[in-house]
Amino acid sequence: YTYSVAGTAPCPSDAATVTVTINTPPDPGTNGSVTLCTTDAAVDLFTLLGGTPDAGGGWTGPNSDAFGGLLDPASDPTGVYTYSVAGTAPCPSDAATVTVTINTPPDPGTDGSVALCISSPPTSLFMELGGTPDPGGSWLSPGGSVFGGVFDPLNDPSGTYTYSLTGTTPCPSASAVVEVSVVNVPFPGDPGMLDLCTSDAPVDLFGALIGGPDPGGTWTGPGGAFSGLFNPGTDLSGIYTYSIVVPPPCLTVSSTVTVMLNDPPDAGIDANLILCISSGPGDLFPVLGGNPDAGGYWSAPGGAAHSGTFDPANDPPGLYTYTVPGTSPCPAVSAVVDVSVLGLPDPGTPGMVTWCTTDPPSDLFALLGGTPDPGGTWTGPGGAFSGTFDPASDAAGVYTYTLSVPPPCLSQSSTVTVMLNDPPDAGTDGTLVACESGSAVDLFGSLNGSPGPGGSWNDPNGDPFSGIFEPGTDQDGTYTYTLNGAIPCPTDVALVIVSTVTEPNAGVNGWLNLCDVGSPADLYAALGGSPDPGGTWSAPGGGAFGSTFDPTSDPPGTYHYTVAGQAPCPDASASITVSVLSDPDAGDPGNLTLCRNAPVADLFNALQANPDPGGTWTDPNGVLSSGVIDPLTAPSGSYTYVLSVPLPCLNDTSFVTVELISSPDPGSDASWAFCETDPPVNLFSLLGGSPDPMGTWTLNNDSVNSLLDPATALDGPYLYTVEGISPCPDLSATVTITISSLPDAGSDGSATVCPEAAPVDLFSLLGGTPDGGGSWSDPNGDPHSGLFLPSIDAQGAYTYLVEGDAPCPDRDATATVGIFLIDAPDAGPDLISCALEADLSATGNWINGSWSGPSTLTWDDPTSPLTRVSSTTPGTFQMHWSIVTLDGCASQDSIEVTFTDSIATSTSTVAALCHGYCDGSVSVQASGGNIGGSGYQYIWSTGAIGSSDSLSALCAGNYSVTVLDTNGCSNTVPFEIIQPAPLAIDTVISNDETCPGSCDGMLMVVDPEGVLFSFDGGSTFDPDPIFSPACAGIHEVVMLDPNGCIAVTSAVIASPSPVIAEFVAQPDTVLVSVPFVQFINQSEQASWFFWDFAGLSSSELHDPSFSFPDVLGGTYEVCLTAIDGNGCMDSICHPVVVLDLIAVHVPNAFTPNNDDINDLFMPVFNHPELVSEYELLIFDRWGELLFESTTPHEPWTGRYQDGSVQQEVYTWKLVYKDLRSFKKEALFGHVTVLR
């Protein structure tokens, strides 16, 4: 285009041009979309754009990555693909999108096959598919009918079962098949049982199976493979299994024959037994040879029943028979033990003795108790021993007396225990001489020899004494030490003779002043106290002295008086200090001026002109004084010094005038601290104590004013000095002054920040020049770091405090921080969507805002608070709505949106193992939804809730389960648990007890399904179906099959009527003269009888009789053992009393010589209580009556009148009546008196 301008002459016109180029804007086409299956072929997305898009543009994928434009559904993701075409300037670029949805085709798995047994439980065909089939499909049976998917071999037909899944458009449906075949099972028969003896002939076990078993099977026994022909003599008892093998999947079927073997009874081998009469009762059973069976019964040599325990003291020797009944069909057998019994000697009973080592030797045999037999040997602690014990040389201990006897009796022995005690040793007599002022003495040390400790003491009066002698307190005399001996040793005694010596007394030291012209003086009289006379004197040089001091010739000094002590008391001494004076000189008066704080002073030093010592002082108040004064407490004034001497010398007196001056008081030291802003203060007021005024002040030796101004004064020690009056020195006290500067916290400051601003250093907000090192506190007064964090800390005044050095106060300033108030945006509530899109709604005030989140999310308008968001995948995603406020502050709010796929579910069940058992189970297969890391939640119709996809312990019945994902999206599916028919025991065979209480019954369960059996109600289980031996009664039988299913029944073991042994004796009391008794048998249920007549005889008659042969009478125990045909027995015993008649024994000689041996003569009756009308007469050869008695057992002593009869033969007559037989007897005889 040309622009022309005409020129003004003479200027020519002029022109310019504008060249215009018009570009066409780019055309990317219009948005498109497509849904594909992952199995589809690759697609050129350009063909899916609407309109007439320009070629040559570029593609980006859902993640904004560059993309070639050719989409492969098998590998590329679902999402929005963008086609962009660049514009030619000034035309802008433009873009269009293709939204791609890719669906996965269904996977029914691969074809499978399964072979099942007709007896197999229902099976899920889904588990038989190959690969990883998707759940949720449907099944068709071989005929094309709808099928549930669980195959029951007992009811469903074999064939091809088809599993189909419907595809999501455009993916096609898919299917797979399972070929099912069913196999039948043969019959092995029902279990049987055989009860055999090991001596029986071989038996074919096939004939013991019940119910017509199929042939062709094989046998296994307790030892492994078995032929089927059972030989009782060599094969084992137990369960023999008959098995018929069938093709898989059926399991081999089997049945059993339980074989019980009864070994023939074994009574063992005959044996001999030799016992000692002293042996204890012993069991005869272990004596038998071989391996006899227990449970048999014994009979004694006469055939009587016997317990099997032989008592040598009571049982007769002989053949004892052991019989073992056989378990049908095995017969009973027996063996014998031939028993012999030997007697024993008597070694006496043990004795004991205690001797002292000083006792004489003794024979130990006499110490044995009882009536020991002689001829034995002795052993002691050291070995063989003679039997004579010497306490002085033999050892204490146990000495054994042994009588040897032949086997099997053991040697018999007894013991004498000898204990020895040593005699006590109290030592030998001693003496003790003690000083009356000496310390206490232990008298034990004064004993001689080697006295033993632990004795007791007595004083001279015989009273108990401690043994510790106190001189001056305890009396002199003989003290006795007694040491008791252990029985039988006697006590020992020793003496200590004690005497006490008085300590000498030399009197008390003294002082004696004599005049040099005076008369001689006796020094003894100058001693204090009560000195003993007779001592000796020594002069100052140590020489002897006569006790009379002559002042004109003897030298002054210290004279010693000594009194000699008697051992063990030491010497005693005292002294007299003698001064010899001419007329004494108390010196000239003196003056003494002292400061009150001076040390103590001796006034003698203040006297003038060399005064003599030894005088006495009195103070100004006339009080006697030592002459040494303490200026702090002594009074001022005149102190008097007096020298006293004996006549004819004259006393002398002098004086000391004492003046005491008070010392100055500057007060006590003190320390003070001031702040530079404190007012002036007078230093005098800072001193401690009560200082004197008018002193002077110095600082570092420079004079200073007493008024201290902290604003200008220096730190340091201020010295206060008070001048003293002579002789008192000047005194000082110090006041130490410390002056501190005032701290500077700066001036207040402030600032306002955005909530998201960077941290603010509050110190930088203070004005002035604040001191560092202070501390911060927040608006609530709590400690703070000084770094303000807008996102955390509260707005307000933050205080900066600088501590002052005492006594200066702390100073503070504030930094006030404000935060722009932001109306925070609200991104809306968190959302859960059971789809892959959700609507957003943010609210609030802002200049601008935008949404952000993961790349899998797409917003219809990211800058709009009201928009829709879509997700390419399920899950929970966080997204943010971010804004900028009018103050330029940023803010945001976040929400979580959960996107969910639909949930697909199927179930697999396992039937209850046993009828009535609640052990069924189910598992759930779930897919889809949004489960996150926690998995699905399952709500079961049983009330259970949890994350487990399976449930067990289910009873038979109909149930349902609801599957929930973490978003609360759910799907519910029903299912059923089935159960088998109840288990029952086929047969229980029982055998009753042989005898009541014998507990030899038997129960046997016959049921092929049983594997464990209990006959105690289920307390214990065993694989053996036989319970033996068993007691009579009702038994609860429990059976478990291989699955643990329980069947319960009851079985009865009966008991036969008991054998009752009983009899009566007619009569039950007889006399020895007629000892015949008839026995009437009243036993029940018995067919064989054995009588034992107190071991005197026996009988097997039903009603026997017996005459007791004992002429002395007694009580006899008669026992009856009754036995039935099964060997069951019962025994009972009753006493039979055989009464004695009177018997009398009359001796034919006696020796009345008073030696207590055979001194008396009298008839002796066996039952004196039955004697009446008694009379004993004794005559000499001439018929003279010497003795008469009417009292049984009254003896004749061999005396007549007042003398003893002569050695001679005398005649006696005895008359008495028997109160049991009522017969009267008269007897005559002779008795010889021996002297």
PDB file of N, CA and C in Angstrom, residues 1149-1153 1206-1209 1231-1235:
ATOM      1  N   ALA A1149      11.245-130.396 144.767  1.00  0.00           N
ATOM      2  CA  ALA A1149      12.345-129.969 145.630  1.00  0.00           C
ATOM      3  C   ALA A1149      12.433-128.446 145.580  1.00  0.00           C
ATOM      4  N   PHE A1150      13.013-127.865 146.650  1.00  0.00           N
ATOM      5  CA  PHE A1150      13.339-126.441 146.637  1.00  0.00           C
ATOM      6  C   PHE A1150      14.438-126.189 147.649  1.00  0.00           C
ATOM      7  N   THR A1151      15.097-124.994 147.585  1.00  0.00           N
ATOM      8  CA  THR A1151      16.282-124.673 148.408  1.00  0.00           C
ATOM      9  C   THR A1151      16.034-123.381 149.143  1.00  0.00           C
ATOM     10  N   PRO A1152      15.384-123.394 150.280  1.00  0.00           N
ATOM     11  CA  PRO A1152      15.047-122.165 151.012  1.00  0.00           C
ATOM     12  C   PRO A1152      16.256-121.591 151.771  1.00  0.00           C
ATOM     13  N   ASN A1153      17.267-121.039 151.028  1.00  0.00           N
ATOM     14  CA  ASN A1153      18.458-120.488 151.679  1.00  0.00           C
ATOM     15  C   ASN A1153      18.571-118.965 151.479  1.00  0.00           C
ATOM     16  N   GLN A1206      14.618-128.960 158.702  1.00  0.00           N
ATOM     17  CA  GLN A1206      15.857-129.607 158.313  1.00  0.00           C
ATOM     18  C   GLN A1206      15.776-130.081 156.862  1.00  0.00           C
ATOM     19  N   GLN A1207      16.985-130.309 156.278  1.00  0.00           N
ATOM     20  CA  GLN A1207      17.011-130.907 154.934  1.00  0.00           C
ATOM     21  C   GLN A1207      16.428-132.309 155.053  1.00  0.00           C
ATOM     22  N   GLU A1208      15.318-132.512 154.310  1.00  0.00           N
ATOM     23  CA  GLU A1208      14.559-133.744 154.497  1.00  0.00           C
ATOM     24  C   GLU A1208      13.531-133.851 153.380  1.00  0.00           C
ATOM     25  N   VAL A1209      12.873-135.014 153.291  1.00  0.00           N
ATOM     26  CA  VAL A1209      11.766-135.222 152.362  1.00  0.00           C
ATOM     27  C   VAL A1209      10.477-135.070 153.143  1.00  0.00           C
ATOM     28  N   VAL A1231       8.087-133.507 148.608  1.00  0.00           N
ATOM     29  CA  VAL A1231       8.978-132.417 148.243  1.00  0.00           C
ATOM     30  C   VAL A1231      10.208-132.525 149.135  1.00  0.00           C
ATOM     31  N   THR A1232      11.403-132.326 148.524  1.00  0.00           N
ATOM     32  CA  THR A1232      12.662-132.407 149.249  1.00  0.00           C
ATOM     33  C   THR A1232      13.163-131.004 149.522  1.00  0.00           C
ATOM     34  N   VAL A1233      13.480-130.729 150.800  1.00  0.00           N
ATOM     35  CA  VAL A1233      14.087-129.454 151.186  1.00  0.00           C
ATOM     36  C   VAL A1233      15.586-129.644 151.162  1.00  0.00           C
ATOM     37  N   LEU A1234      16.281-128.850 150.374  1.00  0.00           N
ATOM     38  CA  LEU A1234      17.732-128.914 150.251  1.00  0.00           C
ATOM     39  C   LEU A1234      18.325-127.668 150.873  1.00  0.00           C
ATOM     40  N   ARG A1235      19.394-127.862 151.682  1.00  0.00           N
ATOM     41  CA  ARG A1235      20.051-126.719 152.317  1.00  0.00           C
ATOM     42  C   ARG A1235      21.422-126.486 151.711  1.00  0.00           C
TER      43      ARG A1235
END
